PDB file of C-alpha atoms and ligand atoms in Angstrom:
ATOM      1  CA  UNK Q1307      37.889  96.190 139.831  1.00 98.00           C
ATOM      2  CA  UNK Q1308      35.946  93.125 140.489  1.00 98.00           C
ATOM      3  CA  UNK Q1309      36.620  90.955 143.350  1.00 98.00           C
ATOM      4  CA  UNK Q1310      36.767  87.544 142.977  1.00 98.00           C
ATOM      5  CA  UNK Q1311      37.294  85.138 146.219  1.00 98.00           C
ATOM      6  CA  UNK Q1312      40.216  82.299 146.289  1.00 98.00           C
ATOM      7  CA  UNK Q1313      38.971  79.047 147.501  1.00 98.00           C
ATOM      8  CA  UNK Q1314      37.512  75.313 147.335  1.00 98.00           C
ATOM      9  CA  UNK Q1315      35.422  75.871 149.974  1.00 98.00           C
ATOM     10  CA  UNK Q1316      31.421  76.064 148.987  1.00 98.00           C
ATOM     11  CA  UNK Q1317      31.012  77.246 152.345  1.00 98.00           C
ATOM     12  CA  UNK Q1318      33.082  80.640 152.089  1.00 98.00           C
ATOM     13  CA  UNK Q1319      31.553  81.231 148.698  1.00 98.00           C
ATOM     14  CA  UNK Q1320      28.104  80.978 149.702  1.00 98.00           C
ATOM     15  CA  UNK Q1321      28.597  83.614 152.381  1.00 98.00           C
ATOM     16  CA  UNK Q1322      30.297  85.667 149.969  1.00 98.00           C
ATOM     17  CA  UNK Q1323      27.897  85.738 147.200  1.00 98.00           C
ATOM     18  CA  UNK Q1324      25.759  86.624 150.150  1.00 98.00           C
ATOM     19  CA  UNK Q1325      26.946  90.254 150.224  1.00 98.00           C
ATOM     20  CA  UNK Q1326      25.779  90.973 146.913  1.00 97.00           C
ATOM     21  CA  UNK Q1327      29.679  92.032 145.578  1.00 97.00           C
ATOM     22  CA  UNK Q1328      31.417  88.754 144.626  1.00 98.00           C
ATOM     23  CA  UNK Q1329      32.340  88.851 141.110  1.00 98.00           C
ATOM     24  CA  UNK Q1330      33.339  85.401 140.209  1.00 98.00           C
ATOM     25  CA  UNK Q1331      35.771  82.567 141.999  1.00 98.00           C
ATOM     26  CA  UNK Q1332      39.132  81.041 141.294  1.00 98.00           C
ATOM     27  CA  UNK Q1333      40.683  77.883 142.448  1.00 98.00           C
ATOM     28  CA  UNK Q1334      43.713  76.349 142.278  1.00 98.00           C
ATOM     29  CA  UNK Q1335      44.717  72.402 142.982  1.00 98.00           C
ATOM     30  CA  UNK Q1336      46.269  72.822 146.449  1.00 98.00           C
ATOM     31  CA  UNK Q1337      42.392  75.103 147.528  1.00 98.00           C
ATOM     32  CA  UNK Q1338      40.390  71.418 145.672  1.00 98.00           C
ATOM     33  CA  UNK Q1339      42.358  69.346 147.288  1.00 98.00           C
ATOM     34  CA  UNK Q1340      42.045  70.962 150.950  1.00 97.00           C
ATOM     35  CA  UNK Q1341      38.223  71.017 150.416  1.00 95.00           C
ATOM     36  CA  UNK Q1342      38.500  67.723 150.836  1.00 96.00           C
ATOM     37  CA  UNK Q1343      35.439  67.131 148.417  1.00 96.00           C
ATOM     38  CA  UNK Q1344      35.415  66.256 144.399  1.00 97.00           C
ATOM     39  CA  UNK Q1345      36.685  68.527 141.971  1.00 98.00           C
ATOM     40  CA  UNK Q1346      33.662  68.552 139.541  1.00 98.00           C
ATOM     41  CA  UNK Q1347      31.292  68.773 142.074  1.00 98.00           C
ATOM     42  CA  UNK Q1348      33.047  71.467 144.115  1.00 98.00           C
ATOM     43  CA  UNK Q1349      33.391  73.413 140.901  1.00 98.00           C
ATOM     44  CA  UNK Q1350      29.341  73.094 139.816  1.00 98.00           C
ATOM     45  CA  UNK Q1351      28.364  74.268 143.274  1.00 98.00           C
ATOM     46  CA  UNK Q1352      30.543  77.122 143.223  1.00 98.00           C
ATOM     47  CA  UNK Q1353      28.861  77.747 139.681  1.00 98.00           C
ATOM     48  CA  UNK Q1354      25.640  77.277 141.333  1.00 98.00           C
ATOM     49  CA  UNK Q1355      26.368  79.930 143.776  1.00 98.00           C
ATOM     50  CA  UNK Q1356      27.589  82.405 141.724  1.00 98.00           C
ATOM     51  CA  UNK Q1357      25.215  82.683 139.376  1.00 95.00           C
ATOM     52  CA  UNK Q1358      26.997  85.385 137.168  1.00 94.00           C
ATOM     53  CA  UNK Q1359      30.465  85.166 138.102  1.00 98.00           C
ATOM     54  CA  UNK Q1360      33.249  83.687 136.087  1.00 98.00           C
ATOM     55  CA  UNK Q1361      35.147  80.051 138.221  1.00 98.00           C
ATOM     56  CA  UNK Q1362      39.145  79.253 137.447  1.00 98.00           C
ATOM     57  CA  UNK Q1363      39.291  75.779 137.749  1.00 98.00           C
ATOM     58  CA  UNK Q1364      42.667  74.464 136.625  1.00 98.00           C
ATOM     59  CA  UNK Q1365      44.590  71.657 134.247  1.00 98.00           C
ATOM     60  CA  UNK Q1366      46.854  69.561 136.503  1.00 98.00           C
ATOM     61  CA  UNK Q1367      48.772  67.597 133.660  1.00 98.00           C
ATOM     62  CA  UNK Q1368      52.049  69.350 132.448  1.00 98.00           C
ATOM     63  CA  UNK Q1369      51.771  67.739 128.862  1.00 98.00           C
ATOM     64  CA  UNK Q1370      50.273  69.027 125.900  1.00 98.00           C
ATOM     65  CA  UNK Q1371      47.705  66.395 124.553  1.00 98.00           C
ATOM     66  CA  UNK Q1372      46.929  65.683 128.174  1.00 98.00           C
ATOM     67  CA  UNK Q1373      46.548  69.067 129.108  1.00 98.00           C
ATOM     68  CA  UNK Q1374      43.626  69.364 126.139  1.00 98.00           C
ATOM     69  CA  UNK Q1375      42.274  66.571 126.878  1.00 98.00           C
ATOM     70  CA  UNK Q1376      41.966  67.865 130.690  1.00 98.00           C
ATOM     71  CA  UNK Q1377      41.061  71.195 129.794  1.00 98.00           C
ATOM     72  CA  UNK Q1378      38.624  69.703 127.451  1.00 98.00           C
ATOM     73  CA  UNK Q1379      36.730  68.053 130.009  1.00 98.00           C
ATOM     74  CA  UNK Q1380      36.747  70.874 132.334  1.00 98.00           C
ATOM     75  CA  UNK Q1381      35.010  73.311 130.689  1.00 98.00           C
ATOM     76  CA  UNK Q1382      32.501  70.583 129.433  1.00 98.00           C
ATOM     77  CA  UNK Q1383      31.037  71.080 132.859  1.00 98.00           C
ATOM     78  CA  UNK Q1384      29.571  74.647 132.554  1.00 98.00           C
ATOM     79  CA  UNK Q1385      29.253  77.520 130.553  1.00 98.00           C
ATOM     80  CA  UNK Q1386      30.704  79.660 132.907  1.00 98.00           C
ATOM     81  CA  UNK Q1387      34.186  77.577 133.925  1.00 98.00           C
ATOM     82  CA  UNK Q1388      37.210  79.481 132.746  1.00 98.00           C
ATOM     83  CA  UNK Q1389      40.022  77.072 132.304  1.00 98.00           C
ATOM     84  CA  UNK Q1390      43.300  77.703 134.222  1.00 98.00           C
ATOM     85  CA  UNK Q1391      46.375  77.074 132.596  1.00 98.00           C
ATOM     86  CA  UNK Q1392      49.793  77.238 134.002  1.00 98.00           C
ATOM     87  CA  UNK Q1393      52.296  79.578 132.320  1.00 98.00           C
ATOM     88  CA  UNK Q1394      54.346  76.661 131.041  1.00 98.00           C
ATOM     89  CA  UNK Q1395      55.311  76.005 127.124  1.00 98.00           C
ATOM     90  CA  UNK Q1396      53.148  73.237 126.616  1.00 98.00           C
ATOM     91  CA  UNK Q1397      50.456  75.931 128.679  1.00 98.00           C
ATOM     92  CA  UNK Q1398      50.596  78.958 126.384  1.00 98.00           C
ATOM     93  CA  UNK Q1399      50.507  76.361 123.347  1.00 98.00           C
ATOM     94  CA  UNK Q1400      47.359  75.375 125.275  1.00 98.00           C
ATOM     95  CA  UNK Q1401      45.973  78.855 125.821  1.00 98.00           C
ATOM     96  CA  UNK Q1402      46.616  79.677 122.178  1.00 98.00           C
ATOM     97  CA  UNK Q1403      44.478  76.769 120.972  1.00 98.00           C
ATOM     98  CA  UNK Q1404      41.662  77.119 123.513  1.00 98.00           C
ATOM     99  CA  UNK Q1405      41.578  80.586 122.545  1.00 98.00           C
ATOM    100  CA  UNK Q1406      41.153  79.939 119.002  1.00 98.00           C
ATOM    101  CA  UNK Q1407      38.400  77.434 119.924  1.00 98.00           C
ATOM    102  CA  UNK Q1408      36.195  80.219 121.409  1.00 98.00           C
ATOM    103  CA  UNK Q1409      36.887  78.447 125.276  1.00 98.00           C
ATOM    104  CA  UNK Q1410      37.729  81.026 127.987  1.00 98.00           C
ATOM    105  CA  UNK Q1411      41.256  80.625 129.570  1.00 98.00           C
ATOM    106  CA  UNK Q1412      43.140  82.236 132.939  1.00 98.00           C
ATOM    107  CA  UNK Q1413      47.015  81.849 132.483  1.00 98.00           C
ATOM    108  CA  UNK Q1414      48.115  81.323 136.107  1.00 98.00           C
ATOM    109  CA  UNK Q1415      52.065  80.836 137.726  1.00 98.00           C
ATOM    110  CA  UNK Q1416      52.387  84.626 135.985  1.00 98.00           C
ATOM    111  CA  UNK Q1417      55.396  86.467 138.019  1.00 98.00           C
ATOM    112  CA  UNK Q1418      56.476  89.077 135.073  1.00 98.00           C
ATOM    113  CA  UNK Q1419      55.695  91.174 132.288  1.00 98.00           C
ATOM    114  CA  UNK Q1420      57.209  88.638 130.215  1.00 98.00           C
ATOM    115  CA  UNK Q1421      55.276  85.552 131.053  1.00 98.00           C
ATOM    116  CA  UNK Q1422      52.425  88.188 130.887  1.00 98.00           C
ATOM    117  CA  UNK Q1423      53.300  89.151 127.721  1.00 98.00           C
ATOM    118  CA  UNK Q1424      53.169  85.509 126.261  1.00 98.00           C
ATOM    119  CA  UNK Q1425      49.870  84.693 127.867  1.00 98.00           C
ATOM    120  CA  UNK Q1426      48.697  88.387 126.257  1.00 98.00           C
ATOM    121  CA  UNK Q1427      49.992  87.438 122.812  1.00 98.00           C
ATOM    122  CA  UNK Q1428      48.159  83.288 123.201  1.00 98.00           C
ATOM    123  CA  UNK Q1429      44.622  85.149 124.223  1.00 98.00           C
ATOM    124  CA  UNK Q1430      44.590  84.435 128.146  1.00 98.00           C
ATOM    125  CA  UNK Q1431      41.023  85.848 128.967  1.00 98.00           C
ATOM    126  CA  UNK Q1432      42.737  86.644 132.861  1.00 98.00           C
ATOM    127  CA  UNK Q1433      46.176  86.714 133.336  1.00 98.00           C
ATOM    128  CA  UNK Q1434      46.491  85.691 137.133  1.00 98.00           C
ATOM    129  CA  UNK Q1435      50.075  87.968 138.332  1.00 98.00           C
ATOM    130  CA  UNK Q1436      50.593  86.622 141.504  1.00 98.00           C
ATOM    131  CA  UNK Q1437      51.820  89.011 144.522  1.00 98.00           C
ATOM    132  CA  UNK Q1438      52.096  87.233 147.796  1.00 97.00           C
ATOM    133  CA  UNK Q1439      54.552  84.693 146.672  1.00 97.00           C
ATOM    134  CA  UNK Q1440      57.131  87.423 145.398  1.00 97.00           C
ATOM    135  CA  UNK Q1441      56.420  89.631 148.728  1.00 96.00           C
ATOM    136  CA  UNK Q1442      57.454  86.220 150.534  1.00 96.00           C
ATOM    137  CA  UNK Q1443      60.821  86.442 149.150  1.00 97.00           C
ATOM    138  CA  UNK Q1444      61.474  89.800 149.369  1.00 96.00           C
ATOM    139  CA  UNK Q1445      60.375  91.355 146.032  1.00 97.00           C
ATOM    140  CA  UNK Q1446      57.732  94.012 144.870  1.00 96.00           C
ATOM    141  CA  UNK Q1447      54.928  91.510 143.644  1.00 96.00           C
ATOM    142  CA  UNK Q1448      52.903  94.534 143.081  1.00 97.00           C
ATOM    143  CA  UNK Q1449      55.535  95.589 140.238  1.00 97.00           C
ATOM    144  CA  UNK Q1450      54.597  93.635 137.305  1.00 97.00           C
ATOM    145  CA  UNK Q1451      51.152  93.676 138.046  1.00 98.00           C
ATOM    146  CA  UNK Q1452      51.472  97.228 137.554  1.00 98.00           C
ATOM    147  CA  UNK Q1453      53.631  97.166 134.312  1.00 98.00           C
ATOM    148  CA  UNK Q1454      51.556  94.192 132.949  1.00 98.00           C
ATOM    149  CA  UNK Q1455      48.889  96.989 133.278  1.00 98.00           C
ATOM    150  CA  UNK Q1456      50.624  98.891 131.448  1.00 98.00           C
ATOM    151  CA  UNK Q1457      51.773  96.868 128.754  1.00 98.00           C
ATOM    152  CA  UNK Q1458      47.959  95.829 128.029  1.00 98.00           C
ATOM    153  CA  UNK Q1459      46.475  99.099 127.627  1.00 98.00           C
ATOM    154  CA  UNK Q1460      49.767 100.325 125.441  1.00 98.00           C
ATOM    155  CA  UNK Q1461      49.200  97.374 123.162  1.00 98.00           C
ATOM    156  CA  UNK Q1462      45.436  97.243 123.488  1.00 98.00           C
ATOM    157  CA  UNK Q1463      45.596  93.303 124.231  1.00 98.00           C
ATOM    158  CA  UNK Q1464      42.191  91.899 125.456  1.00 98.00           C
ATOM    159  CA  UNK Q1465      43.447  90.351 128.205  1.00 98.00           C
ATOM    160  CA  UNK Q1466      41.882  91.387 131.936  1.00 98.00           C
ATOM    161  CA  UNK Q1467      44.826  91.385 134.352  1.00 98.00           C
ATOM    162  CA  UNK Q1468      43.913  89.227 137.602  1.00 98.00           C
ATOM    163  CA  UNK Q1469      45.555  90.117 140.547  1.00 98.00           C
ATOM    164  CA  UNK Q1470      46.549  86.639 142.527  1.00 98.00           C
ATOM    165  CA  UNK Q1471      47.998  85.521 145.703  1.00 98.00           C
ATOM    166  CA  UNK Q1472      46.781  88.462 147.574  1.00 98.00           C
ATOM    167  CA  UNK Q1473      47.439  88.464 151.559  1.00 98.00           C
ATOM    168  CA  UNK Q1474      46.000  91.358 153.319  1.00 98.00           C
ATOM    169  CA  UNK Q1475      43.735  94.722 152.306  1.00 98.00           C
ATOM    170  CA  UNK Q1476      46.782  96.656 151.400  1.00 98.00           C
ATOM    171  CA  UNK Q1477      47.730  94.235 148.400  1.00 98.00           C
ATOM    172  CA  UNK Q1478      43.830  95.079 147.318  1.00 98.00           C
ATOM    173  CA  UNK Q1479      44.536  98.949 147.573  1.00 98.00           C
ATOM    174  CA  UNK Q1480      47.532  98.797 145.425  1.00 98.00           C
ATOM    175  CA  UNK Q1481      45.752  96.419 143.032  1.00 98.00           C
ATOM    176  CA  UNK Q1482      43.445  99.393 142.369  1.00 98.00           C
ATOM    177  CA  UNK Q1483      46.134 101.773 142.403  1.00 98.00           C
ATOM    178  CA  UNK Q1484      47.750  99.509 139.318  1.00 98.00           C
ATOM    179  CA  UNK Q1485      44.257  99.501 137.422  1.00 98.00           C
ATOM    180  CA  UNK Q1486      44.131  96.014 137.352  1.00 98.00           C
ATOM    181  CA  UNK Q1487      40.962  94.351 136.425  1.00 98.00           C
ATOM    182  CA  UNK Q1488      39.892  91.439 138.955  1.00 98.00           C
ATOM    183  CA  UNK Q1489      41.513  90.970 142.920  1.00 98.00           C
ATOM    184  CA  UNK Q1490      41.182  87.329 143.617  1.00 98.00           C
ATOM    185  CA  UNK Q1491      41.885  86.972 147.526  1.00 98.00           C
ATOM    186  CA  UNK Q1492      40.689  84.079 150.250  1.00 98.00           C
ATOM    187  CA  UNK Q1493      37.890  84.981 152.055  1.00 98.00           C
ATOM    188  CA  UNK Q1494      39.574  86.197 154.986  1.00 98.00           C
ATOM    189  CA  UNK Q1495      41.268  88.615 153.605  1.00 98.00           C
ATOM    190  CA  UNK Q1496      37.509  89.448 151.536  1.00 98.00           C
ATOM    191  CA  UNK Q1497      36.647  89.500 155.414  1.00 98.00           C
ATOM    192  CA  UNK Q1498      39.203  91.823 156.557  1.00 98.00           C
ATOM    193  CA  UNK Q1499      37.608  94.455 153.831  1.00 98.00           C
ATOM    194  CA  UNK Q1500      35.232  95.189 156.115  1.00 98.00           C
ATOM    195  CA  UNK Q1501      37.103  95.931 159.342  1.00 97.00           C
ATOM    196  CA  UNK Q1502      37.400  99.489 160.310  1.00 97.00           C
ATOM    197  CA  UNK Q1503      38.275 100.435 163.980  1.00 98.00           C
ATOM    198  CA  UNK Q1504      36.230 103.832 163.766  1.00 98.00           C
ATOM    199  CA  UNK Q1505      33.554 102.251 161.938  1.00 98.00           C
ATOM    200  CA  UNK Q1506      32.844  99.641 165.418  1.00 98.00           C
ATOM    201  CA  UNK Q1507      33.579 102.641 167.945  1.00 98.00           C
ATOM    202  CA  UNK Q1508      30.911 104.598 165.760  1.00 98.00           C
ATOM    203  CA  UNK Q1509      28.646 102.600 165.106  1.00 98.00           C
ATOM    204  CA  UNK Q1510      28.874 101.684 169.104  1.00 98.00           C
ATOM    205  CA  UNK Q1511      28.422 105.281 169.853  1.00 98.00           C
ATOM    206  CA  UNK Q1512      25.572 105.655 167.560  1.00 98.00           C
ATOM    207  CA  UNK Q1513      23.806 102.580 169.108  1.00 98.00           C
ATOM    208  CA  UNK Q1514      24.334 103.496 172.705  1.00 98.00           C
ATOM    209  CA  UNK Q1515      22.883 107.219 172.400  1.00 98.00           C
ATOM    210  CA  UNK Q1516      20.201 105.795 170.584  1.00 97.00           C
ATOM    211  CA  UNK Q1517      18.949 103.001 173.310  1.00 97.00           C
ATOM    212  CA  UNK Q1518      20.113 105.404 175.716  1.00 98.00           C
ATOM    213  CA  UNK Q1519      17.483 107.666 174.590  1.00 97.00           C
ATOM    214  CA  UNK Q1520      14.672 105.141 174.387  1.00 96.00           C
ATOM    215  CA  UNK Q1521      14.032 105.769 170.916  1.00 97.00           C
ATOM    216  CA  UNK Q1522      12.477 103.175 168.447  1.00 95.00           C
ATOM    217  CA  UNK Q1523      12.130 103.061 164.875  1.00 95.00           C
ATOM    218  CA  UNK Q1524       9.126 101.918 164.826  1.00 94.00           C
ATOM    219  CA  UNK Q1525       7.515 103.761 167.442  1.00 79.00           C
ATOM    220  CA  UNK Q1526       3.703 105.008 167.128  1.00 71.00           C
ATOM    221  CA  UNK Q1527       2.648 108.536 166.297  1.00 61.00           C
ATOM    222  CA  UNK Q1528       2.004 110.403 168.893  1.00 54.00           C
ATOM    223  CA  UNK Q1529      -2.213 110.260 168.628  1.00 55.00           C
ATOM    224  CA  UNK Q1530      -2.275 106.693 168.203  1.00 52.00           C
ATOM    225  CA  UNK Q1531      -1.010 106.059 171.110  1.00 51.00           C
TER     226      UNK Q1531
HETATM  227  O1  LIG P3080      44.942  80.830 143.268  1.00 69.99           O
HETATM  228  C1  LIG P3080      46.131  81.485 142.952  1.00 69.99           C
HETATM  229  C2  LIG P3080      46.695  82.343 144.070  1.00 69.99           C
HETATM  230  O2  LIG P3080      45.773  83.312 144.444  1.00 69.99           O
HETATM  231  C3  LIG P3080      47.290  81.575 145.212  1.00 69.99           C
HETATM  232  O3  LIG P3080      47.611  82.406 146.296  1.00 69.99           O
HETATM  233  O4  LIG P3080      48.207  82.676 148.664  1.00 69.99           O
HETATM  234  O5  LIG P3080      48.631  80.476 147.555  1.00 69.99           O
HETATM  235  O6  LIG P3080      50.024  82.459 147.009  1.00 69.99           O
HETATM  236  P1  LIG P3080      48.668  81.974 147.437  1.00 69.99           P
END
């Protein structure tokens, strides 16, 4: 699965593409806006910084033409933008036709197999299910991500379900479980990955015997010295 970080900050995505395992970056309007910065220029650093990775960066108009026009201009800006696209009518009409025009598309605002299947059926390169939002009110996010799975490899679609709105590790542990193809999570949460109790108490142990001892890795031989 690849792991893709949620956010408009260049800061979080520089640290990281740092640790060698980002996969690519999605953003929404609410994450540009909080940066606080432009959205073109936010979106060619995060390009910058992620020098193989795929970057959502989204349509804000609700119209057709002005959605094209938007989307046009969007992924004018690099090579590696993937145009996000909410799962609207006048959206999947836009997915269709941006499909059809060779330009990569992520179909966000996706809460069930339906809406899934529509973005499926109009080419949606990602199909962004969102979890955290459905959790919030009480219901099994983590279901139609896992039957949107489903109904992809059953109908061979091309489509790579995106697993959105993630909140904490175990979202990213039943995204796997699903077989979904990209986790898109803040950087906290990428942060939280890490954390292990026994792996601070060990590697505490390990340190403390070791100094304890007096050792060194880079200690002479015992002639030369
Ligand atoms: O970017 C789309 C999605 O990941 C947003 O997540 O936490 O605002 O529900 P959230």
């Amino acid at each position: 699965m690849k792991l893709f970080v949620d956010t408009g900050d260049v800061e979080e995505v520089r640290q990281a593409a740092e640790w060698g395992v980002l996969d690519g970056v999605t953003t929404n309007p609410t994450l540009i806006a909080k940066s606080g910065k432009g959205f073109r220029e936010t979106v060619l650093k995060i390009c910058e910084l992620v020098p193989d990775g795929d970057v959502s960066a989204e349509v804000v108009a609700t119209e057709y033409d002005a959605m094209l026009k938007e989307a046009k201009e969007i992924s004018s800006w690099h090579e590696r933008i993937v145009v996000k696209v909410p799962l609207i009518e006048p959206g999947v009409r836009l997915v269709k036709a941006l499909t059809d025009q060779g330009i990569r598309t992520n179909a966000t605002l996706v809460f069930s197999v339906p809406q899934a299947l529509l973005a499926a059926k109009a080419g949606a390169t990602y199909i962004s299910n969102f979890v955290g939002r459905v959790d919030d009110i009480s219901g099994d996010g983590m279901a139609a991500v896992a039957d949107t799975v489903a109904m992809i490899h059953h109908y061979g679609f091309e489509s790579q379900v995106l697993v959105a709105s993630i909140r904490h590790p175990l979202h990213v542990v039943h995204a796997l479980e699903s077989g979904a193809d990209v986790g898109t999570m803040p950087f906290k949460v990428m942060q939280m990955l890490f954390k292990h109790p026994l792996t601070d108490s060990g590697l505490k142990r390990f340190l403390d015997d070791w100094h304890a001892a007096g050792l060194s890795i880079f200690e002479r031989t015992r002639a030369g010295r």
